[in-house]
Coordinates of C-alpha atoms in Angstrom, one line a residue:
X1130 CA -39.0 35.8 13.8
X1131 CA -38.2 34.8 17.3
X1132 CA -41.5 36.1 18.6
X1133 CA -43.4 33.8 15.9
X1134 CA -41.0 31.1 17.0
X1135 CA -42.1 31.9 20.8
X1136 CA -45.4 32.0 19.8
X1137 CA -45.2 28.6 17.8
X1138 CA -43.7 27.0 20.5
X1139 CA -46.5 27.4 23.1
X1140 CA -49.4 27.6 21.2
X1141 CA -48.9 24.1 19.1
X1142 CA -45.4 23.2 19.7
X1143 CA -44.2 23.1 16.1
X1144 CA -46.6 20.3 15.2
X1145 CA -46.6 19.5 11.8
X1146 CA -42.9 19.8 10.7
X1147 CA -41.4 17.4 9.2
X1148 CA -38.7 15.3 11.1
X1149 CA -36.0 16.9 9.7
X1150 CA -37.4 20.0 10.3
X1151 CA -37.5 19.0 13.7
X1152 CA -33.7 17.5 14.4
X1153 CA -32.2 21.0 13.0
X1154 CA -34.3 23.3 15.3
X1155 CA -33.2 20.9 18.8
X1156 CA -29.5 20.8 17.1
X1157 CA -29.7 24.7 16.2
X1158 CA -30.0 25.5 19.7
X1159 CA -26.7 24.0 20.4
X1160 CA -24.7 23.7 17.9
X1161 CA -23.6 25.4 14.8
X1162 CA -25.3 25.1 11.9
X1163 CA -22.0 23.6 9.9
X1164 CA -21.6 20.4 12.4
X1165 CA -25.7 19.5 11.4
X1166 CA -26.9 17.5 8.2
X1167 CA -29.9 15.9 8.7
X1168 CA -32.3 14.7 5.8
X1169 CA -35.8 16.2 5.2
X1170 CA -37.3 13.0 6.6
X1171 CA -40.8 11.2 6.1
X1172 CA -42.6 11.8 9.4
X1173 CA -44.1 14.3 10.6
X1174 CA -43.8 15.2 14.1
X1175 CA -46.2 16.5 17.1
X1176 CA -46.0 18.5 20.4
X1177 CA -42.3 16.9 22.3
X1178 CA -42.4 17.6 25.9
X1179 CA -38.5 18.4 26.6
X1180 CA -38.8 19.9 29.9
X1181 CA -35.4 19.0 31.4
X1182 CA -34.4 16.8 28.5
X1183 CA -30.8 17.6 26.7
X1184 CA -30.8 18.0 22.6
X1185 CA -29.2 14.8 22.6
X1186 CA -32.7 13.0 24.0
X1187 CA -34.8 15.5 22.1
X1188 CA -33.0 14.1 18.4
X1189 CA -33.0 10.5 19.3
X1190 CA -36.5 11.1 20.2
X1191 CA -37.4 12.7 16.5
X1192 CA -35.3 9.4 14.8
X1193 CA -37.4 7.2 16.8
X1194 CA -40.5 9.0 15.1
X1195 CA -38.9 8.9 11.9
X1196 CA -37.9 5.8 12.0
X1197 CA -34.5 6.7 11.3
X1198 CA -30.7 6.8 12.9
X1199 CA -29.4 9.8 14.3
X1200 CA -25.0 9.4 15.0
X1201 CA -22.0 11.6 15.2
X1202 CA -20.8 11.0 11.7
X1203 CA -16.6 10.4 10.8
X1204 CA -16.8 14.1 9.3
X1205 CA -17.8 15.1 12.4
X1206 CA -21.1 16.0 11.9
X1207 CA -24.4 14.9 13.9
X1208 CA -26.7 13.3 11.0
X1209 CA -30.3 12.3 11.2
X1210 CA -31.0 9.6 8.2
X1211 CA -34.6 9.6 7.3
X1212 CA -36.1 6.0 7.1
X1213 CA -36.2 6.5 3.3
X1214 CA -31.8 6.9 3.4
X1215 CA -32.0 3.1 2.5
X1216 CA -34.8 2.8 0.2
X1217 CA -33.6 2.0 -3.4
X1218 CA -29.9 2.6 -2.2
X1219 CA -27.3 1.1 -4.2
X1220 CA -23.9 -0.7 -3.1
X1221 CA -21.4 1.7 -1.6
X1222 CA -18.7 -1.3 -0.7
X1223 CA -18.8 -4.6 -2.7
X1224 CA -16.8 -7.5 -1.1
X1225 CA -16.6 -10.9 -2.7
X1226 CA -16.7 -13.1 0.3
X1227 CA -13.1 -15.6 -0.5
X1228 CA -11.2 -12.8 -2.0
X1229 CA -11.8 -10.1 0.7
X1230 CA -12.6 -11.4 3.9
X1231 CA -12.4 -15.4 3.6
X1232 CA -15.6 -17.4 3.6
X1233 CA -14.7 -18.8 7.1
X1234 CA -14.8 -15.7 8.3
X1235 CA -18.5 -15.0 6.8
X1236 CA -20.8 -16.4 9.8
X1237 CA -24.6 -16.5 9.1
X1238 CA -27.0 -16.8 12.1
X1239 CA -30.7 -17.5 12.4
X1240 CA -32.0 -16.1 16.0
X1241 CA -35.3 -14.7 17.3
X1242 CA -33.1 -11.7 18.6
X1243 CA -35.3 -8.9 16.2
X1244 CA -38.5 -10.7 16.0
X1245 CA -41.3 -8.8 16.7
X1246 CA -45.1 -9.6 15.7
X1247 CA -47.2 -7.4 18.1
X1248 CA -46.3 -3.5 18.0
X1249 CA -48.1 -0.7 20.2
X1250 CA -47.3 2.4 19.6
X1251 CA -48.5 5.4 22.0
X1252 CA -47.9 9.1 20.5
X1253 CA -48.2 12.2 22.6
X1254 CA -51.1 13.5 23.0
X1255 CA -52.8 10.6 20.9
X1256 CA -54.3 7.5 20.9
X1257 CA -52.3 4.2 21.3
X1258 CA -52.2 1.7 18.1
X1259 CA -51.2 -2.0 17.6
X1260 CA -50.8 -4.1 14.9
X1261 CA -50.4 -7.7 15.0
X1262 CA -49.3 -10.5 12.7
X1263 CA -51.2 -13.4 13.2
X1264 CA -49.0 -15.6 10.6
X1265 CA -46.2 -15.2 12.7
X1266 CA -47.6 -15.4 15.9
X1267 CA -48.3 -18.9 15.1
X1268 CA -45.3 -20.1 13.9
X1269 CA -43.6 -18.5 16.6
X1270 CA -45.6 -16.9 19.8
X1271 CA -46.5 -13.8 20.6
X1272 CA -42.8 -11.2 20.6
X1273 CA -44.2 -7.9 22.0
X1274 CA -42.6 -4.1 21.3
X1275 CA -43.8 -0.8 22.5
X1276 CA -42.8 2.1 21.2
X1277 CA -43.7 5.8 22.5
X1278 CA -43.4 8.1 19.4
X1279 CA -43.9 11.6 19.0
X1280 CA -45.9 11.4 15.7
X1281 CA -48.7 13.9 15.1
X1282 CA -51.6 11.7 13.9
X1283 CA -53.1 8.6 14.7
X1284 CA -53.1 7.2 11.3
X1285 CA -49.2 7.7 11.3
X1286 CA -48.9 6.3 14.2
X1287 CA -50.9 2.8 12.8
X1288 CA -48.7 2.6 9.9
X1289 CA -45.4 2.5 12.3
X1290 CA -47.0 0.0 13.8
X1291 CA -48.0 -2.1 10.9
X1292 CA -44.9 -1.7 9.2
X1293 CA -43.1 -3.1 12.5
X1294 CA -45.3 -6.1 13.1
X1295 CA -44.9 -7.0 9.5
X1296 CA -40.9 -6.3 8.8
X1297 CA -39.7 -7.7 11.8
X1298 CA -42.5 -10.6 12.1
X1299 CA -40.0 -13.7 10.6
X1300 CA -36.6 -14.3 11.1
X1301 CA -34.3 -14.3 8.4
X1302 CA -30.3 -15.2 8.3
X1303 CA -27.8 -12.3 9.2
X1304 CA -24.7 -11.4 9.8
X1305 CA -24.0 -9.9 13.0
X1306 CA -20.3 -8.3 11.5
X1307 CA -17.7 -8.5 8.8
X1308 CA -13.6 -8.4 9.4
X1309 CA -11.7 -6.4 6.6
X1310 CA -8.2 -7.2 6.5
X1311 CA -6.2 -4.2 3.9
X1312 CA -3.4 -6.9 3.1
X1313 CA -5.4 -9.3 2.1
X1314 CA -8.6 -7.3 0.1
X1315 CA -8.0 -7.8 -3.4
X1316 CA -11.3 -6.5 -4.9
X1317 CA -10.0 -3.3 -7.0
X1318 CA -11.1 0.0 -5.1
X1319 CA -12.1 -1.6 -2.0
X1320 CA -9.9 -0.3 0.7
X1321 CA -10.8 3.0 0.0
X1322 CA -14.6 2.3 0.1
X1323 CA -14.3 0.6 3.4
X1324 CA -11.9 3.7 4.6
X1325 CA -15.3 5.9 3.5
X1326 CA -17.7 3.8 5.2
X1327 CA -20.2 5.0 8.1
X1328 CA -23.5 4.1 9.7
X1329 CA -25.7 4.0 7.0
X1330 CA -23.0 2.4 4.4
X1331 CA -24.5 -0.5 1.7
X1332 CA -22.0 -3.4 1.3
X1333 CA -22.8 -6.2 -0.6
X1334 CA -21.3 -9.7 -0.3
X1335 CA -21.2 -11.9 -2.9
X1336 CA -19.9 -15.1 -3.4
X1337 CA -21.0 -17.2 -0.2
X1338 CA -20.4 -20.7 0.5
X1339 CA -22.8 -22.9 -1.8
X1340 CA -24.6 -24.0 2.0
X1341 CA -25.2 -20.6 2.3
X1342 CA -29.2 -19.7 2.1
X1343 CA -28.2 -17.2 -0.5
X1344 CA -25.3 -16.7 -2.7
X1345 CA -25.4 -12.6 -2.2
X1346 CA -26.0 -10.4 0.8
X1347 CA -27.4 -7.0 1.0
X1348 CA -26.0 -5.4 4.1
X1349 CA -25.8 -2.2 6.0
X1350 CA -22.9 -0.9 8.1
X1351 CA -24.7 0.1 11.7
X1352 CA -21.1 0.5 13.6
X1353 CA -17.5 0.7 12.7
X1354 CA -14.4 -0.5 14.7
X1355 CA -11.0 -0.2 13.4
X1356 CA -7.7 -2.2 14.7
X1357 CA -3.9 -0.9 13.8
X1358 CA -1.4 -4.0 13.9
X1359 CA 1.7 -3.3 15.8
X1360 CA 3.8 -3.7 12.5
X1361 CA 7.7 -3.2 12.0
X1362 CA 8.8 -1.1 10.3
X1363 CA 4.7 0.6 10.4
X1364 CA 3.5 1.4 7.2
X1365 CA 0.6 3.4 7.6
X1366 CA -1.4 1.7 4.8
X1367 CA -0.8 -1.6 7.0
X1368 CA -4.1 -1.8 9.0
X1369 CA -7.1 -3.8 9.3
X1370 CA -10.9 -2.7 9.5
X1371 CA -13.6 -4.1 10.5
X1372 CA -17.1 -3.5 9.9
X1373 CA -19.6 -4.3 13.0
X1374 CA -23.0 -4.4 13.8
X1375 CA -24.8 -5.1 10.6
X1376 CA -28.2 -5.0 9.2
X1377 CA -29.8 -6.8 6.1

């Protein structure tokens, strides 16, 4: 087995696996197999030149591919999500936005900050690809990205590309982060969702202002911060969360 693996590893560096495939062999070289859970993952993955590169690099590099997330999970566990981890998800948190977090605390924002309408992406060993969308390039200009993937064909290389340009090629209204407050919350079962929330987490938000574009949010938790109030006497329930860094 380890001479195949040898052999595998010089003569086409393992192209052809799957991304998840991928993220457990870098992560099996380090670590043991119980502090790894990746998913199987859509993309699959060519040669990856890691000469002097840590496993760390060589992960982040596969997630790029994939177009997934790679993170240090709160079980302590690093986890690769495959781009299709949000596809079809359902709610994990719902929040109604007066009851558990007051409205005035619900800030939408309309930026060019993720606009992209002209993707190249350049794999290893392969051709470079671009896609463009001309829609939004004359509404808004031309927002260039460029993104070096280690994708095994050309063709999967185009679809990244499209599926960039065309995602990312309007903006729409966001919000940037949510503030839990556990002695306020008074949805049933909520403080223990949010205590179980991690990159990756579904929260919807219902119940916006009637100015608000829409009266529900779909959201996803990309970062989590928590806050312990200097209380007296301290009552361990007596704490307040706050979701950051989100993504529609």
């Amino acid at each position: 087995t380890r001479l195949l693996a040898h052999y595998q590893a010089g003569m086409t560096g393992f192209a052809g696996e799957l991304s998840g495939a991928r993220a457990s062999r870098i992560l099996g070289y380090r670590l043991p197999s119980g502090l790894i859970n990746v998913e199987t993952g859509s993309s699959t993955i060519g040669p990856q030149a890691t000469g002097g590169a840590g496993a760390l690099d060589g992960v982040q590099a596969v997630a790029d591919s994939e177009r997934g997330v790679v993170f240090a999970a709160g079980d302590g566990r690093v986890t690769l999500h495959g781009r299709a981890h949000r596809y079809n998800s359902t709610a994990d948190v719902t929040a109604d936005a007066e009851a558990d977090l007051g409205t005035s605390n619900v800030t939408l924002s309309l930026s060019d900050q993720f606009l992209v309408n002209d993707v190249t992406v350049t794999r290893y060993q392969g051709a470079s690809q671009r896609a463009v969308n001309e829609d939004s390039i004359t509404a808004f200009g031309t927002y260039s990205a460029s993104l070096d993937l280690i994708v095994d064909s050309d063709t999967l290389a185009g679809n990244i590309a499209t599926n960039v340009a065309n995602r990312n090629a309007f903006p729409s209204p966001r919000i940037a982060g949510l503030t839990f407050d556990m002695l306020t919350t008074t949805t049933a079962g909520i403080d223990d969702d949010l205590m179980a929330a991690d990159i990756g987490t579904r929260c919807d938000v219902s119940g916006l202002r009637s100015t608000a574009p829409t009266t529900s949010l779909q959201l996803f938790v990309e970062g989590v911060g928590e806050k312990i109030d200097d209380l007296a006497p301290f009552d361990p329930e007596d704490f307040a969360r706050a979701l950051v860094g989100l993504s529609d």
